[in-house]
Short mmCIF file of C-alpha atoms in Angstrom, two decimals:
data_model
loop_
_atom_site.label_atom_id
_atom_site.label_comp_id
_atom_site.label_asym_id
_atom_site.label_seq_id
_atom_site.Cartn_x
_atom_site.Cartn_y
_atom_site.Cartn_z
CA ASP A 1 47.68 125.65 257.86
CA ASP A 2 51.06 124.19 258.93
CA LEU A 3 52.86 126.80 256.82
CA ILE A 4 50.69 129.72 257.77
CA ASN A 5 50.94 128.87 261.52
CA SER A 6 54.67 128.26 261.54
CA SER A 7 56.97 130.50 263.62
CA VAL A 8 58.62 133.49 262.00
CA SER A 9 61.85 132.20 263.50
CA GLN A 10 61.68 129.23 261.19
CA ASN A 11 61.24 131.41 258.11
CA THR A 12 64.19 132.17 255.76
CA GLY A 13 62.13 134.80 253.96
CA ASN A 14 62.09 138.46 254.63
CA ILE A 15 58.34 139.11 255.08
CA GLU A 16 56.92 137.80 258.36
CA GLU A 17 53.44 137.15 256.90
CA ASN A 18 54.82 135.02 254.02
CA LYS A 19 55.51 131.51 255.05
CA SER A 20 55.60 130.25 251.51
CA LEU A 21 57.97 127.54 250.24
CA TYR A 22 59.86 127.82 246.97
CA TRP A 23 61.97 125.11 245.35
CA HIS A 24 64.31 124.77 242.37
CA PRO A 25 66.76 122.04 241.49
CA THR A 26 70.24 122.28 242.95
CA VAL A 27 72.92 123.60 240.52
CA TYR A 28 76.12 121.51 240.14
CA SER A 29 79.32 122.29 238.32
CA TYR A 30 80.66 119.33 236.38
CA ASP A 31 84.39 118.42 236.10
CA GLN A 32 84.79 116.19 233.05
CA GLY A 33 88.40 115.19 234.04
CA SER A 34 87.39 113.70 237.35
CA ASN A 35 83.79 113.02 236.51
CA THR A 36 82.78 114.93 239.71
CA TYR A 37 79.60 117.11 240.28
CA THR A 38 80.24 119.77 242.91
CA ARG A 39 77.25 121.50 244.35
CA ASP A 40 77.12 125.27 243.80
CA GLU A 41 76.28 127.53 246.83
CA MET A 42 73.30 129.62 246.42
CA ALA A 43 74.02 133.19 247.52
CA GLN A 44 70.39 134.35 247.55
CA THR A 45 66.93 133.70 246.26
CA SER A 46 64.21 136.27 245.69
CA ALA A 47 60.48 135.95 244.96
CA TYR A 48 58.75 139.01 243.52
CA TYR A 49 54.96 139.17 243.59
CA ILE A 50 53.64 141.31 240.77
CA TRP A 51 49.94 142.17 239.98
CA GLU A 52 47.67 144.72 238.34
CA ASN A 53 45.17 146.55 240.42
CA GLY A 54 41.62 146.81 239.18
CA VAL A 55 41.54 143.38 237.34
CA ASN A 56 40.22 141.29 240.30
CA THR A 57 43.55 139.71 241.08
CA GLU A 58 42.86 136.99 243.72
CA ALA A 59 45.11 135.91 246.50
CA PHE A 60 46.48 132.31 246.47
CA PRO A 61 43.98 130.35 248.53
CA ASN A 62 45.23 128.50 251.71
CA GLY A 63 46.75 125.17 250.59
CA PHE A 64 47.51 126.28 247.01
CA ARG A 65 50.51 124.81 245.24
CA MET A 66 51.89 124.72 241.70
CA ILE A 67 54.85 123.69 239.59
CA ALA A 68 56.13 125.79 236.67
CA GLY A 69 58.77 125.78 233.91
CA ASN A 70 58.86 122.14 232.97
CA ASN A 71 57.78 122.55 229.31
CA PRO A 72 59.46 125.79 228.05
CA GLY A 73 59.31 124.65 224.49
CA ARG A 74 55.44 124.38 224.41
CA ALA A 75 53.61 127.25 222.63
CA ASP A 76 51.40 127.96 225.62
CA GLN A 77 54.24 128.20 228.12
CA PHE A 78 56.02 131.37 228.99
CA PRO A 79 58.32 130.77 231.94
CA ASN A 80 60.80 133.18 230.39
CA ALA A 81 63.66 131.55 232.13
CA GLU A 82 66.98 133.16 231.58
CA ALA A 83 70.46 133.35 233.18
CA GLU A 84 72.08 136.78 233.40
CA CYS A 85 75.81 137.01 233.69
CA VAL A 86 76.80 140.15 235.69
CA ASP A 87 80.39 141.38 235.00
CA PRO A 88 81.47 138.46 232.74
CA SER A 89 85.06 137.32 232.56
CA PRO A 90 86.96 134.32 231.12
CA CYS A 91 86.07 130.93 232.51
CA ARG A 92 88.39 130.10 235.50
CA ARG A 93 88.33 126.31 235.13
CA ASP A 94 90.81 123.89 233.55
CA ASN A 95 88.10 122.68 231.11
CA CYS A 96 85.48 125.21 230.12
CA ASP A 97 83.58 123.16 227.55
CA THR A 98 79.82 123.33 227.94
CA PRO A 99 76.84 121.57 226.32
CA ASP A 100 75.49 123.31 223.26
CA ASP A 101 72.07 123.75 224.82
CA SER A 102 73.21 124.74 228.32
CA PHE A 103 71.09 127.16 230.26
CA PHE A 104 74.26 128.30 232.04
CA PRO A 105 76.83 130.62 230.55
CA GLN A 106 80.33 129.44 229.61
CA THR A 107 81.99 132.59 230.99
CA ALA A 108 82.69 133.25 234.58
CA CYS A 109 80.51 135.95 236.28
CA ALA A 110 80.82 138.10 239.29
CA GLU A 111 77.14 137.13 239.80
CA LEU A 112 74.98 134.69 237.96
CA GLU A 113 71.26 135.71 238.25
CA ALA A 114 68.74 133.03 237.04
CA SER A 115 65.10 133.97 236.86
CA MET A 116 61.68 132.63 235.73
CA SER A 117 58.02 133.45 235.90
CA PHE A 118 55.09 131.44 237.31
CA PRO A 119 51.69 131.33 235.58
CA THR A 120 48.99 133.86 236.57
CA CYS A 121 45.75 132.34 235.17
CA TRP A 122 43.84 129.86 237.29
CA ASN A 123 40.84 127.48 237.06
CA GLY A 124 39.82 127.79 240.78
CA GLU A 125 41.32 124.47 241.96
CA LEU A 126 43.82 124.25 244.80
CA ASP A 127 45.95 121.74 242.95
CA SER A 128 45.93 119.31 240.06
CA ASP A 129 47.34 115.74 239.67
CA ASP A 130 50.46 117.14 237.87
CA HIS A 131 50.56 120.29 240.04
CA GLN A 132 50.49 122.17 236.75
CA SER A 133 47.12 121.88 234.89
CA HIS A 134 45.18 124.08 237.32
CA VAL A 135 47.23 127.13 236.27
CA ALA A 136 48.13 128.54 232.88
CA TYR A 137 50.07 131.44 231.39
CA THR A 138 48.32 134.35 229.71
CA LEU A 139 47.83 133.79 225.98
CA ASP A 140 50.60 136.16 224.97
CA GLY A 141 52.77 135.56 227.97
CA GLU A 142 52.46 139.16 229.32
CA LEU A 143 51.39 139.85 232.82
CA ASP A 144 48.43 141.79 231.64
CA GLY A 145 47.62 139.55 228.71
CA PRO A 146 44.33 137.69 228.27
CA CYS A 147 43.82 134.42 230.16
CA PRO A 148 42.45 131.32 228.33
CA ASP A 149 38.81 130.55 228.71
CA SER A 150 39.75 127.39 230.70
CA HIS A 151 41.55 129.42 233.34
CA PRO A 152 39.76 132.76 233.62
CA ARG A 153 40.68 133.78 237.15
CA ARG A 154 43.79 135.97 237.75
CA LEU A 155 46.55 135.39 240.33
CA PRO A 156 49.61 137.53 241.12
CA GLN A 157 52.67 136.64 239.22
CA ILE A 158 55.66 135.28 241.06
CA GLN A 159 58.96 136.08 239.44
CA PHE A 160 61.58 133.71 240.95
CA PHE A 161 65.24 134.39 241.09
CA PHE A 162 68.40 132.66 242.36
CA ARG A 163 71.95 133.95 242.46
CA ILE A 164 75.43 132.37 242.50
CA MET A 165 78.26 134.73 243.52
CA PRO A 166 80.85 134.34 242.14
CA TYR A 167 80.11 131.88 239.18
CA SER A 168 83.02 130.01 237.79
CA GLY A 169 81.82 129.30 234.27
CA GLY A 170 82.18 126.08 232.34
CA TRP A 171 79.86 123.14 232.55
CA HIS A 172 76.97 123.51 235.02
CA THR A 173 73.74 121.57 235.19
CA PHE A 174 70.67 121.29 237.26
CA SER A 175 70.55 118.19 239.54
CA ASP A 176 68.14 116.44 237.03
CA LEU A 177 70.86 116.70 234.42
CA SER A 178 68.80 119.11 232.40
CA SER A 179 69.07 122.78 231.37
CA VAL A 180 65.47 123.48 232.26
CA PHE A 181 64.92 125.91 235.12
CA HIS A 182 61.73 124.77 236.81
CA ALA A 183 60.35 125.57 240.26
CA ASP A 184 57.73 124.52 242.84
CA TYR A 185 55.61 126.79 244.96
CA MET A 186 53.53 126.10 248.09
CA SER A 187 51.68 129.21 249.38
CA GLY A 188 52.18 130.04 253.02
CA TRP A 189 50.18 133.33 253.00
CA ASP A 190 46.94 133.69 254.82
CA GLU A 191 44.66 134.33 251.83
CA ASN A 192 42.65 137.18 253.54
CA PHE A 193 45.76 138.90 254.52
CA LEU A 194 47.29 138.65 251.01
CA GLN A 195 43.95 139.75 249.40
CA ASP A 196 44.13 142.94 251.42
CA VAL A 197 47.62 143.59 250.00
CA LEU A 198 46.58 142.85 246.50
CA ASP A 199 43.54 145.17 246.77
CA ASN A 200 45.07 148.14 248.56
CA CYS A 201 48.81 148.34 247.76
CA VAL A 202 49.34 150.49 244.66
CA THR A 203 52.77 151.14 243.25
CA ASP A 204 54.32 152.31 240.02
CA SER A 205 56.06 148.99 239.55
CA PHE A 206 55.12 146.50 236.76
CA ALA A 207 58.18 144.27 237.08
CA ALA A 208 60.51 142.71 239.51
CA ASN A 209 61.88 145.95 241.03
CA PRO A 210 63.88 146.16 244.24
CA ASN A 211 62.34 149.34 245.45
CA SER A 212 58.67 148.49 245.46
CA PHE A 213 57.80 146.93 248.80
CA CYS A 214 54.24 147.60 249.90
CA GLU A 215 55.97 148.17 253.16
CA GLU A 216 52.81 149.77 254.67
CA PHE A 217 50.98 146.51 254.32
CA VAL A 218 53.59 143.81 255.14
CA THR A 219 56.27 143.46 257.93
CA PHE A 220 59.80 143.34 256.69
CA ARG A 221 62.21 141.63 259.06
CA ASP A 222 65.06 143.78 257.86
CA GLY A 223 63.02 146.91 257.88
CA PRO A 224 62.70 149.75 257.51
CA LYS A 225 63.09 149.66 253.74
CA CYS A 226 64.86 152.31 251.68
CA THR A 227 62.83 153.23 248.66
CA ASP A 228 64.48 156.43 247.42
CA GLU A 229 66.45 155.63 244.26
CA ASP A 230 68.62 158.73 244.77
CA GLU A 231 69.73 157.59 248.27
CA CYS A 232 69.51 153.79 248.23
CA ASP A 233 72.12 151.33 246.81
CA PHE A 234 69.97 148.27 246.04
CA GLY A 235 73.08 146.30 245.29
CA ASP A 236 74.70 147.14 248.63
CA PRO A 237 76.31 143.98 250.06
CA GLU A 238 75.02 144.99 253.57
CA LEU A 239 71.49 144.17 252.33
CA LEU A 240 72.58 140.55 251.93
CA ALA A 241 74.35 140.65 255.32
CA LYS A 242 70.99 141.78 256.87
CA LEU A 243 69.15 138.83 255.38
CA GLN A 244 71.86 136.39 256.59
CA ALA A 245 71.42 137.66 260.09
CA ILE A 246 67.81 136.62 260.21
CA GLN A 247 68.32 133.08 258.94
CA PRO A 248 67.27 130.09 261.17
CA PRO A 249 70.06 127.59 262.03
CA ALA A 250 71.00 125.45 259.16
CA LEU A 251 69.46 121.97 259.15
CA ASP A 252 71.84 119.27 260.30
CA THR A 253 71.24 116.65 257.64
CA SER A 254 73.58 114.20 259.36
CA PHE A 255 70.63 113.21 261.43
CA ILE A 256 68.62 112.25 258.39
CA THR A 257 71.04 110.47 256.06
CA ASN A 258 74.67 109.95 255.21
CA GLU A 259 74.04 110.10 251.55
CA ALA A 260 76.66 112.35 249.88
CA THR A 261 75.34 115.28 247.88
CA THR A 262 78.20 117.85 247.80
CA ALA A 263 80.88 116.37 245.47
CA VAL A 264 79.78 113.16 243.89
CA GLY A 265 80.42 110.97 240.84
CA SER A 266 76.77 110.71 240.10
CA LEU A 267 73.88 113.05 241.12
CA PRO A 268 71.49 112.10 243.89
CA ARG A 269 68.03 111.59 242.31
CA GLY A 270 64.60 110.71 243.56
CA LEU A 271 64.14 109.36 247.00
CA CYS A 272 66.96 109.24 249.58
CA ASN A 273 69.43 106.55 248.53
CA GLY A 274 71.38 106.66 251.81
CA ASN A 275 70.68 104.89 255.08
CA LEU A 276 68.05 106.57 257.33
CA LEU A 277 69.65 107.27 260.64
CA ASP A 278 68.10 106.69 264.15
CA GLY A 279 68.20 109.35 266.79
CA GLY A 280 68.78 112.97 266.29
CA PRO A 281 66.56 115.89 267.26
CA THR A 282 62.79 115.57 266.93
CA SER A 283 60.52 118.19 265.56
CA THR A 284 56.98 118.71 264.56
CA PRO A 285 56.31 117.21 261.11
CA GLY A 286 56.14 119.78 258.31
CA PRO A 287 53.75 119.94 255.47
CA ALA A 288 53.54 117.06 253.05
CA ALA A 289 56.14 117.21 250.34
CA MET A 290 55.00 117.89 246.76
CA PRO A 291 56.66 115.68 244.23
CA SER A 292 58.49 117.49 241.51
CA ILE A 293 57.48 116.59 237.98
CA SER A 294 60.46 115.89 235.57
CA PRO A 295 60.72 118.57 232.90
CA THR A 296 60.18 117.83 229.22
CA ILE A 297 63.25 118.61 227.17
CA ALA A 298 63.83 118.17 223.46
CA SER A 299 67.41 117.01 223.72
CA PRO A 300 69.05 116.66 227.16
CA PRO A 301 72.77 117.72 227.38
CA PRO A 302 75.23 114.79 226.98
CA VAL A 303 76.35 113.36 230.27
CA VAL A 304 79.44 111.24 230.73
CA PRO A 305 78.50 107.97 232.48
CA PRO A 306 79.67 108.13 236.09
CA THR A 307 82.69 106.25 237.28
CA ASP A 308 84.25 105.71 240.60
CA SER A 309 85.64 109.04 241.90
CA PRO A 310 86.52 110.70 245.16
CA VAL A 311 83.51 111.58 247.13
CA ASP A 312 83.34 114.30 249.66
CA ASP A 313 80.81 113.30 252.36
CA GLY A 314 81.35 116.34 254.05
CA ASP A 315 51.49 149.89 238.36
CA ASP A 316 52.39 151.37 235.59
CA GLY A 317 50.51 153.29 238.39
CA ASP A 318 47.99 150.65 238.98
CA ASP A 319 50.35 147.73 239.73
CA GLY A 320 51.76 146.20 242.80
CA ASP A 321 55.15 144.65 243.32
CA GLU A 322 56.42 143.12 246.44
CA ASP A 323 59.80 141.58 247.03
CA ASP A 324 60.39 138.71 249.43
CA GLU A 325 63.97 137.72 249.67
CA ASP A 326 65.55 134.56 251.14
CA ASP A 327 69.18 134.33 251.97
CA GLU A 328 69.57 130.82 250.70
CA ASP A 329 67.64 128.00 249.05
CA ASP A 330 69.61 124.94 247.91
CA GLU A 331 67.92 121.53 247.62
CA ASP A 332 68.44 118.46 245.52
CA ASP A 333 66.00 117.41 242.80
#
């Protein structure tokens, strides 16, 4: 209820009715010479909701949450995480070595687009102890594939993207020192509103497409949307500028802690390690945080032990597809 009833002015997303929270580990570039991790700036994140009409797709119930992507090597897991390098070029850094199993490309990119998919099968529970067991992927990993008997109910699929523009290449890592792209979701939809969208919005999209909006059912803050492929440039930089214009003021973390997170010799992990500060602005408490579960990886990339270093404190026709974009989402694991 806290999310659903929150003010639109506090929402970084583009759809007024969607107050959902999405999280992924921060991305850092690693300089082996100085043993320094520098936080990458997220240019944009996008969450695409995809579903098939006529198969009783259910809205996320109020209070629903889940974690996905932690165990990509398991046979029943299909997060389909990938990093696409747009307009690749030679790495721009002094040392461009990367771990053999890195999720991130060695080359530089005009844009790095990372994506993953959340599960679509559900057992009817709001949550589970590990925030994962109440949901499952289809048996074949396809959106319209069969659900396992243990999770017979169908949810819309969230395809989740983040973008770094430009991307320098070389050694990059998630803030848990892994190459596993995992993400958390806390639904902020009113389930009755979302159910109406799922039942009645029909488009020809069966994937994360930027021109399928269900704009007659939801309110876009940067509307009206352009949907004509012959007239619209969906890569137009002005689209990003429109999203930036609706962002709430950035949080002033100096009122929370003086712990460094930007350029550091070792990555901040777990609970805040800095000193909690007195004073600062007061606000209504937000929803309870959902702990992130560490991913399971077969062989984590080698990490040089930290040493002292300078620190900067500073449908087909029966399918629906709806794009909710955020300007920025950058948090520590």
